[in-house]
PDB file of C-alpha atoms and ligand atoms in Angstrom:
ATOM      1  CA  MET A 161      49.040 174.828 -94.761  1.00  0.00           C
ATOM      2  CA  ASN A 162      49.588 177.027 -91.725  1.00  0.00           C
ATOM      3  CA  ILE A 163      52.358 174.926 -90.363  1.00  0.00           C
ATOM      4  CA  ASP A 164      53.498 177.447 -87.777  1.00  0.00           C
ATOM      5  CA  LYS A 165      50.090 177.090 -86.178  1.00  0.00           C
ATOM      6  CA  ILE A 166      50.393 173.293 -86.060  1.00  0.00           C
ATOM      7  CA  LEU A 167      53.990 173.192 -84.924  1.00  0.00           C
ATOM      8  CA  GLY A 168      53.507 175.950 -82.393  1.00  0.00           C
ATOM      9  CA  SER A 169      50.789 174.296 -80.334  1.00  0.00           C
ATOM     10  CA  GLY A 170      51.575 173.077 -76.823  1.00  0.00           C
ATOM     11  CA  LEU A 171      54.695 175.117 -76.180  1.00  0.00           C
ATOM     12  CA  THR A 172      54.198 174.551 -72.445  1.00  0.00           C
ATOM     13  CA  SER A 173      55.953 171.190 -72.804  1.00  0.00           C
ATOM     14  CA  HIS A 174      59.123 172.776 -74.128  1.00  0.00           C
ATOM     15  CA  ALA A 175      61.406 171.216 -71.491  1.00  0.00           C
ATOM     16  CA  SER A 176      60.074 167.686 -72.011  1.00  0.00           C
ATOM     17  CA  ARG A 177      60.468 168.051 -75.781  1.00  0.00           C
ATOM     18  CA  LYS A 178      64.069 169.114 -75.352  1.00  0.00           C
ATOM     19  CA  LYS A 179      64.732 166.109 -73.121  1.00  0.00           C
ATOM     20  CA  LEU A 180      63.223 163.818 -75.760  1.00  0.00           C
ATOM     21  CA  ILE A 181      65.391 165.287 -78.511  1.00  0.00           C
ATOM     22  CA  ASP A 182      68.536 164.897 -76.388  1.00  0.00           C
ATOM     23  CA  GLU A 183      67.611 161.251 -75.893  1.00  0.00           C
ATOM     24  CA  LEU A 184      67.003 160.651 -79.622  1.00  0.00           C
ATOM     25  CA  LYS A 185      70.384 162.194 -80.448  1.00  0.00           C
ATOM     26  CA  LYS A 186      72.039 159.952 -77.856  1.00  0.00           C
ATOM     27  CA  LEU A 187      70.352 156.956 -79.502  1.00  0.00           C
ATOM     28  CA  GLY A 188      71.953 157.931 -82.806  1.00  0.00           C
ATOM     29  CA  ILE A 189      69.345 159.989 -84.670  1.00  0.00           C
ATOM     30  CA  LYS A 190      71.289 162.438 -86.850  1.00  0.00           C
ATOM     31  CA  ASN A 191      69.046 163.840 -89.588  1.00  0.00           C
ATOM     32  CA  SER A 192      68.415 167.480 -88.652  1.00  0.00           C
ATOM     33  CA  GLU A 193      65.142 167.752 -90.599  1.00  0.00           C
ATOM     34  CA  VAL A 194      63.772 164.726 -88.757  1.00  0.00           C
ATOM     35  CA  ILE A 195      64.996 166.015 -85.384  1.00  0.00           C
ATOM     36  CA  ASN A 196      63.430 169.399 -86.053  1.00  0.00           C
ATOM     37  CA  LEU A 197      60.071 167.891 -86.933  1.00  0.00           C
ATOM     38  CA  ILE A 198      59.943 165.556 -83.930  1.00  0.00           C
ATOM     39  CA  SER A 199      60.900 168.476 -81.751  1.00  0.00           C
ATOM     40  CA  ASN A 200      58.071 170.660 -83.048  1.00  0.00           C
ATOM     41  CA  MET A 201      55.230 168.248 -83.843  1.00  0.00           C
ATOM     42  CA  PRO A 202      52.550 168.305 -81.102  1.00  0.00           C
ATOM     43  CA  ARG A 203      52.525 164.550 -80.308  1.00  0.00           C
ATOM     44  CA  HIS A 204      50.148 165.170 -77.385  1.00  0.00           C
ATOM     45  CA  LEU A 205      47.387 165.977 -79.890  1.00  0.00           C
ATOM     46  CA  PHE A 206      47.546 162.432 -81.313  1.00  0.00           C
ATOM     47  CA  ILE A 207      46.790 160.620 -78.046  1.00  0.00           C
ATOM     48  CA  ASP A 208      43.994 160.668 -75.457  1.00  0.00           C
ATOM     49  CA  THR A 209      44.102 163.594 -73.039  1.00  0.00           C
ATOM     50  CA  ALA A 210      44.507 161.174 -70.091  1.00  0.00           C
ATOM     51  CA  LEU A 211      47.947 160.199 -71.484  1.00  0.00           C
ATOM     52  CA  ALA A 212      48.914 163.585 -72.895  1.00  0.00           C
ATOM     53  CA  ASN A 213      51.321 164.291 -70.022  1.00  0.00           C
ATOM     54  CA  ARG A 214      53.438 161.355 -71.269  1.00  0.00           C
ATOM     55  CA  ALA A 215      53.425 162.480 -74.916  1.00  0.00           C
ATOM     56  CA  TYR A 216      57.106 163.503 -74.948  1.00  0.00           C
ATOM     57  CA  GLU A 217      58.443 160.388 -73.258  1.00  0.00           C
ATOM     58  CA  ASN A 218      60.293 158.067 -75.608  1.00  0.00           C
ATOM     59  CA  VAL A 219      57.653 155.342 -75.350  1.00  0.00           C
ATOM     60  CA  SER A 220      54.813 153.885 -77.385  1.00  0.00           C
ATOM     61  CA  LEU A 221      51.397 154.530 -75.803  1.00  0.00           C
ATOM     62  CA  PRO A 222      47.958 152.916 -76.246  1.00  0.00           C
ATOM     63  CA  ILE A 223      45.563 154.491 -78.782  1.00  0.00           C
ATOM     64  CA  GLY A 224      42.695 151.997 -78.355  1.00  0.00           C
ATOM     65  CA  PHE A 225      41.779 148.886 -80.404  1.00  0.00           C
ATOM     66  CA  ASN A 226      44.880 147.111 -78.998  1.00  0.00           C
ATOM     67  CA  GLN A 227      47.090 149.456 -81.025  1.00  0.00           C
ATOM     68  CA  THR A 228      49.821 151.911 -80.049  1.00  0.00           C
ATOM     69  CA  ILE A 229      51.271 155.221 -81.207  1.00  0.00           C
ATOM     70  CA  SER A 230      54.864 154.391 -82.186  1.00  0.00           C
ATOM     71  CA  GLN A 231      57.787 155.320 -79.960  1.00  0.00           C
ATOM     72  CA  PRO A 232      59.320 158.680 -81.048  1.00  0.00           C
ATOM     73  CA  TYR A 233      62.739 157.027 -81.491  1.00  0.00           C
ATOM     74  CA  MET A 234      61.223 154.481 -83.888  1.00  0.00           C
ATOM     75  CA  VAL A 235      59.388 157.196 -85.851  1.00  0.00           C
ATOM     76  CA  ALA A 236      62.650 159.131 -86.115  1.00  0.00           C
ATOM     77  CA  ARG A 237      64.719 156.061 -87.052  1.00  0.00           C
ATOM     78  CA  MET A 238      62.331 154.809 -89.741  1.00  0.00           C
ATOM     79  CA  THR A 239      61.880 158.296 -91.186  1.00  0.00           C
ATOM     80  CA  GLU A 240      65.648 158.803 -91.283  1.00  0.00           C
ATOM     81  CA  LEU A 241      66.038 155.471 -93.084  1.00  0.00           C
ATOM     82  CA  ILE A 242      63.705 156.441 -95.950  1.00  0.00           C
ATOM     83  CA  HIS A 243      64.974 160.037 -96.198  1.00  0.00           C
ATOM     84  CA  GLU A 244      66.871 160.671 -99.458  1.00  0.00           C
ATOM     85  CA  LYS A 245      67.266 164.337-100.259  1.00  0.00           C
ATOM     86  CA  ASP A 246      66.316 164.342-103.955  1.00  0.00           C
ATOM     87  CA  SER A 247      63.691 161.603-103.858  1.00  0.00           C
ATOM     88  CA  MET A 248      60.959 162.835-101.518  1.00  0.00           C
ATOM     89  CA  LYS A 249      57.925 163.100-103.776  1.00  0.00           C
ATOM     90  CA  ASN A 250      55.664 160.199-102.971  1.00  0.00           C
ATOM     91  CA  VAL A 251      55.427 158.068 -99.817  1.00  0.00           C
ATOM     92  CA  LEU A 252      53.149 155.211 -98.736  1.00  0.00           C
ATOM     93  CA  GLU A 253      52.535 154.510 -95.050  1.00  0.00           C
ATOM     94  CA  ILE A 254      50.911 151.276 -93.900  1.00  0.00           C
ATOM     95  CA  GLY A 255      49.294 151.535 -90.461  1.00  0.00           C
ATOM     96  CA  THR A 256      47.972 155.088 -90.004  1.00  0.00           C
ATOM     97  CA  GLY A 257      47.139 154.439 -86.336  1.00  0.00           C
ATOM     98  CA  SER A 258      47.077 157.761 -84.488  1.00  0.00           C
ATOM     99  CA  GLY A 259      48.303 159.684 -87.532  1.00  0.00           C
ATOM    100  CA  TYR A 260      51.467 160.890 -85.765  1.00  0.00           C
ATOM    101  CA  GLN A 261      53.974 159.242 -88.127  1.00  0.00           C
ATOM    102  CA  THR A 262      51.737 160.406 -90.996  1.00  0.00           C
ATOM    103  CA  SER A 263      52.099 164.021 -89.841  1.00  0.00           C
ATOM    104  CA  ILE A 264      55.903 163.771 -89.926  1.00  0.00           C
ATOM    105  CA  LEU A 265      55.843 162.207 -93.415  1.00  0.00           C
ATOM    106  CA  SER A 266      53.461 164.911 -94.594  1.00  0.00           C
ATOM    107  CA  MET A 267      56.040 167.593 -93.774  1.00  0.00           C
ATOM    108  CA  LEU A 268      58.854 165.802 -95.615  1.00  0.00           C
ATOM    109  CA  PHE A 269      57.196 164.344 -98.727  1.00  0.00           C
ATOM    110  CA  LYS A 270      55.168 166.127-101.385  1.00  0.00           C
ATOM    111  CA  LYS A 271      52.404 163.523-101.296  1.00  0.00           C
ATOM    112  CA  VAL A 272      51.456 160.931 -98.656  1.00  0.00           C
ATOM    113  CA  THR A 273      49.169 157.910 -98.987  1.00  0.00           C
ATOM    114  CA  THR A 274      48.328 156.219 -95.692  1.00  0.00           C
ATOM    115  CA  ILE A 275      46.429 152.947 -95.227  1.00  0.00           C
ATOM    116  CA  GLU A 276      44.678 151.767 -92.045  1.00  0.00           C
ATOM    117  CA  ARG A 277      42.631 148.563 -91.611  1.00  0.00           C
ATOM    118  CA  ILE A 278      40.608 149.590 -88.501  1.00  0.00           C
ATOM    119  CA  THR A 279      37.713 151.774 -89.639  1.00  0.00           C
ATOM    120  CA  LEU A 280      37.432 153.838 -86.451  1.00  0.00           C
ATOM    121  CA  LEU A 281      41.173 154.612 -86.338  1.00  0.00           C
ATOM    122  CA  HIS A 282      41.131 155.501 -90.051  1.00  0.00           C
ATOM    123  CA  GLU A 283      38.243 157.936 -89.471  1.00  0.00           C
ATOM    124  CA  LYS A 284      39.701 159.413 -86.282  1.00  0.00           C
ATOM    125  CA  SER A 285      43.188 160.106 -87.638  1.00  0.00           C
ATOM    126  CA  LYS A 286      41.804 161.468 -90.912  1.00  0.00           C
ATOM    127  CA  LYS A 287      39.608 163.933 -89.005  1.00  0.00           C
ATOM    128  CA  LYS A 288      42.507 164.941 -86.743  1.00  0.00           C
ATOM    129  CA  LEU A 289      45.006 165.570 -89.556  1.00  0.00           C
ATOM    130  CA  LEU A 290      42.474 167.499 -91.654  1.00  0.00           C
ATOM    131  CA  GLN A 291      41.568 169.601 -88.612  1.00  0.00           C
ATOM    132  CA  LEU A 292      45.245 170.396 -88.090  1.00  0.00           C
ATOM    133  CA  GLY A 293      45.453 171.579 -91.697  1.00  0.00           C
ATOM    134  CA  PHE A 294      47.466 168.816 -93.402  1.00  0.00           C
ATOM    135  CA  LYS A 295      46.511 168.848 -97.078  1.00  0.00           C
ATOM    136  CA  ASN A 296      48.787 166.435 -98.954  1.00  0.00           C
ATOM    137  CA  ILE A 297      47.516 163.148 -97.474  1.00  0.00           C
ATOM    138  CA  SER A 298      45.247 160.485 -99.066  1.00  0.00           C
ATOM    139  CA  PHE A 299      43.563 158.397 -96.348  1.00  0.00           C
ATOM    140  CA  ILE A 300      42.758 154.851 -97.421  1.00  0.00           C
ATOM    141  CA  LEU A 301      40.738 152.276 -95.461  1.00  0.00           C
ATOM    142  CA  GLY A 302      42.192 148.951 -96.529  1.00  0.00           C
ATOM    143  CA  ASP A 303      44.608 146.103 -96.025  1.00  0.00           C
ATOM    144  CA  GLY A 304      48.143 147.382 -96.482  1.00  0.00           C
ATOM    145  CA  HIS A 305      49.347 144.023 -97.779  1.00  0.00           C
ATOM    146  CA  MET A 306      47.871 145.112-101.121  1.00  0.00           C
ATOM    147  CA  GLY A 307      49.656 148.470-101.127  1.00  0.00           C
ATOM    148  CA  TYR A 308      47.813 151.119-103.120  1.00  0.00           C
ATOM    149  CA  LEU A 309      48.550 150.759-106.806  1.00  0.00           C
ATOM    150  CA  GLN A 310      46.622 153.872-107.925  1.00  0.00           C
ATOM    151  CA  ASN A 311      49.099 156.292-106.299  1.00  0.00           C
ATOM    152  CA  SER A 312      52.286 154.320-107.088  1.00  0.00           C
ATOM    153  CA  PRO A 313      55.200 154.338-107.824  1.00  0.00           C
ATOM    154  CA  TYR A 314      56.390 155.342-104.347  1.00  0.00           C
ATOM    155  CA  ASP A 315      59.805 156.758-103.502  1.00  0.00           C
ATOM    156  CA  ALA A 316      59.386 155.216-100.075  1.00  0.00           C
ATOM    157  CA  VAL A 317      57.135 152.830 -98.168  1.00  0.00           C
ATOM    158  CA  ILE A 318      56.995 152.663 -94.377  1.00  0.00           C
ATOM    159  CA  ILE A 319      55.173 149.852 -92.583  1.00  0.00           C
ATOM    160  CA  THR A 320      54.405 150.518 -88.927  1.00  0.00           C
ATOM    161  CA  ALA A 321      53.283 146.984 -87.962  1.00  0.00           C
ATOM    162  CA  ALA A 322      55.290 143.740 -87.978  1.00  0.00           C
ATOM    163  CA  ALA A 323      54.964 141.614 -91.130  1.00  0.00           C
ATOM    164  CA  ASP A 324      55.443 137.799 -91.342  1.00  0.00           C
ATOM    165  CA  SER A 325      57.129 138.184 -94.732  1.00  0.00           C
ATOM    166  CA  ILE A 326      58.019 140.909 -97.211  1.00  0.00           C
ATOM    167  CA  PRO A 327      54.740 141.916 -98.905  1.00  0.00           C
ATOM    168  CA  GLU A 328      55.510 141.268-102.591  1.00  0.00           C
ATOM    169  CA  ASN A 329      52.839 143.715-103.823  1.00  0.00           C
ATOM    170  CA  LEU A 330      54.803 146.559-102.269  1.00  0.00           C
ATOM    171  CA  ILE A 331      58.042 145.709-104.045  1.00  0.00           C
ATOM    172  CA  LYS A 332      56.147 146.175-107.316  1.00  0.00           C
ATOM    173  CA  GLN A 333      54.886 149.594-106.243  1.00  0.00           C
ATOM    174  CA  ILE A 334      58.220 151.331-105.509  1.00  0.00           C
ATOM    175  CA  SER A 335      60.182 153.482-107.957  1.00  0.00           C
ATOM    176  CA  ASN A 336      63.607 152.485-109.283  1.00  0.00           C
ATOM    177  CA  LYS A 337      65.188 154.415-106.385  1.00  0.00           C
ATOM    178  CA  GLY A 338      62.510 153.218-103.968  1.00  0.00           C
ATOM    179  CA  ARG A 339      63.045 151.975-100.420  1.00  0.00           C
ATOM    180  CA  ILE A 340      60.871 150.173 -97.889  1.00  0.00           C
ATOM    181  CA  VAL A 341      61.354 150.055 -94.115  1.00  0.00           C
ATOM    182  CA  LEU A 342      59.434 147.538 -92.074  1.00  0.00           C
ATOM    183  CA  PRO A 343      59.541 145.441 -88.938  1.00  0.00           C
ATOM    184  CA  LEU A 344      59.874 141.825 -90.076  1.00  0.00           C
ATOM    185  CA  LYS A 345      59.223 138.775 -87.886  1.00  0.00           C
ATOM    186  CA  ASP A 346      61.850 136.027 -87.671  1.00  0.00           C
ATOM    187  CA  ASN A 347      62.508 133.048 -85.375  1.00  0.00           C
ATOM    188  CA  GLU A 348      63.982 135.255 -82.658  1.00  0.00           C
ATOM    189  CA  GLY A 349      61.472 138.104 -82.744  1.00  0.00           C
ATOM    190  CA  GLN A 350      61.289 141.176 -84.959  1.00  0.00           C
ATOM    191  CA  LYS A 351      63.976 143.012 -86.909  1.00  0.00           C
ATOM    192  CA  LEU A 352      63.749 146.431 -88.514  1.00  0.00           C
ATOM    193  CA  VAL A 353      64.646 145.893 -92.179  1.00  0.00           C
ATOM    194  CA  LYS A 354      65.402 148.265 -95.026  1.00  0.00           C
ATOM    195  CA  LEU A 355      64.884 147.183 -98.628  1.00  0.00           C
ATOM    196  CA  LYS A 356      66.381 149.362-101.330  1.00  0.00           C
ATOM    197  CA  ASN A 357      65.783 149.135-105.061  1.00  0.00           C
ATOM    198  CA  THR A 358      68.989 149.359-107.115  1.00  0.00           C
ATOM    199  CA  LYS A 359      70.139 148.637-110.671  1.00  0.00           C
ATOM    200  CA  ASN A 360      71.092 145.172-109.435  1.00  0.00           C
ATOM    201  CA  GLY A 361      67.782 144.464-107.753  1.00  0.00           C
ATOM    202  CA  ILE A 362      66.563 144.733-104.173  1.00  0.00           C
ATOM    203  CA  ILE A 363      69.192 145.008-101.424  1.00  0.00           C
ATOM    204  CA  LYS A 364      68.138 143.999 -97.897  1.00  0.00           C
ATOM    205  CA  LYS A 365      69.740 145.468 -94.780  1.00  0.00           C
ATOM    206  CA  ILE A 366      68.920 144.430 -91.214  1.00  0.00           C
ATOM    207  CA  ILE A 367      68.962 147.441 -88.904  1.00  0.00           C
ATOM    208  CA  GLU A 368      68.086 146.405 -85.328  1.00  0.00           C
ATOM    209  CA  ASP A 369      65.727 144.480 -83.027  1.00  0.00           C
ATOM    210  CA  VAL A 370      62.287 146.069 -82.622  1.00  0.00           C
ATOM    211  CA  VAL A 371      58.851 145.448 -81.100  1.00  0.00           C
ATOM    212  CA  PHE A 372      55.742 146.344 -83.095  1.00  0.00           C
ATOM    213  CA  VAL A 373      52.081 145.289 -83.111  1.00  0.00           C
ATOM    214  CA  PRO A 374      51.405 142.703 -85.863  1.00  0.00           C
ATOM    215  CA  LEU A 375      50.425 143.515 -89.437  1.00  0.00           C
ATOM    216  CA  LEU A 376      47.008 141.844 -89.729  1.00  0.00           C
ATOM    217  CA  GLN A 377      44.875 140.695 -92.662  1.00  0.00           C
ATOM    218  CA  GLY A 378      41.698 142.329 -93.941  1.00  0.00           C
ATOM    219  CA  ILE A 379      39.647 145.298 -92.763  1.00  0.00           C
ATOM    220  CA  GLU A 380      38.020 145.680 -89.326  1.00  0.00           C
ATOM    221  CA  THR A 381      34.682 147.446 -89.574  1.00  0.00           C
ATOM    222  CA  ASN A 382      32.740 149.322 -86.861  1.00  0.00           C
ATOM    223  CA  GLU A 383      30.694 147.165 -84.468  1.00  0.00           C
TER     224      GLU A 383
HETATM  225  N1  LIG B 120      52.269 154.894 -87.109  1.00  0.00           N
HETATM  226  C1  LIG B 120      51.230 154.593 -86.152  1.00  0.00           C
HETATM  227  C2  LIG B 120      51.410 153.191 -85.641  1.00  0.00           C
HETATM  228  C3  LIG B 120      50.159 152.571 -85.180  1.00  0.00           C
HETATM  229  S1  LIG B 120      50.304 150.885 -84.701  1.00  0.00           S
HETATM  230  C4  LIG B 120      51.270 155.593 -85.017  1.00  0.00           C
HETATM  231  O1  LIG B 120      52.379 156.031 -84.658  1.00  0.00           O
HETATM  232  O2  LIG B 120      50.236 155.898 -84.431  1.00  0.00           O
HETATM  233  C5  LIG B 120      50.130 150.044 -86.238  1.00  0.00           C
HETATM  234  C6  LIG B 120      48.859 150.328 -87.015  1.00  0.00           C
HETATM  235  O3  LIG B 120      48.873 149.441 -88.151  1.00  0.00           O
HETATM  236  C7  LIG B 120      47.567 150.029 -86.264  1.00  0.00           C
HETATM  237  O4  LIG B 120      46.727 151.150 -86.338  1.00  0.00           O
HETATM  238  C8  LIG B 120      46.970 148.849 -87.013  1.00  0.00           C
HETATM  239  O5  LIG B 120      45.564 148.815 -87.030  1.00  0.00           O
HETATM  240  C9  LIG B 120      47.542 149.035 -88.408  1.00  0.00           C
HETATM  241  N2  LIG B 120      47.577 147.839 -89.241  1.00  0.00           N
HETATM  242  C10 LIG B 120      47.873 146.558 -88.887  1.00  0.00           C
HETATM  243  N3  LIG B 120      47.798 145.730 -89.953  1.00  0.00           N
HETATM  244  C11 LIG B 120      47.445 146.525 -91.020  1.00  0.00           C
HETATM  245  C12 LIG B 120      47.209 146.260 -92.397  1.00  0.00           C
HETATM  246  N4  LIG B 120      47.296 145.038 -92.915  1.00  0.00           N
HETATM  247  N5  LIG B 120      46.870 147.288 -93.199  1.00  0.00           N
HETATM  248  C13 LIG B 120      46.768 148.554 -92.696  1.00  0.00           C
HETATM  249  N6  LIG B 120      46.971 148.867 -91.407  1.00  0.00           N
HETATM  250  C14 LIG B 120      47.302 147.857 -90.570  1.00  0.00           C
END
């Protein structure tokens, strides 16, 4: 993949990218690989041109179908949470959306499987990422609650929409060093949660309060 070509596009927004990175560091993002990727990935290419001037603000933005491209801080935080130096072979993402988080995962993991339930978003992000030259991604149209058994076991699973409960299918699809990060609904709202597989079973850690669109059931087809 000609990654220099991908990462080099849109250099005009250099100052706004630097401002974003300073903000992420202030918010506690430390992993230099993650910081480097967020700094260089052309986020403006994953949103409509009308909003492109806001691409390097630390905000989520609409991508149609009542969905949003995740906030850069959240992409950085979740990616940092699943990053484990010697266990970066196989990742599953649930909620492809714009494909922006997918692009970051694609640079860090050997193989990416990404699932989206809205047909038009699945098609759009697949086209975009292939156009940009990403080659290690399997694009699946489906309901992420099921995971994707064929490509398992996964070193990491990242869910980019808020779940009512921990999807049990996914626990079965992670490796013995596997981890899952997801926004989980509770009585007060949503919490970012990390689940980590260990010799003694799954350990759950609550990270922080978050706001995500809901993880929905089934597939939404074109009108
Ligand atoms: N990472 C994406 C986030 C998009 S918002 C980005 O930064 O652009 C969350 C996405 O999850 C939406 O595209 C939504 O359609 C999708 N989604 C919601 N429930 C899902 C499910 N059960 N299976 C797969 N995708 C789902």
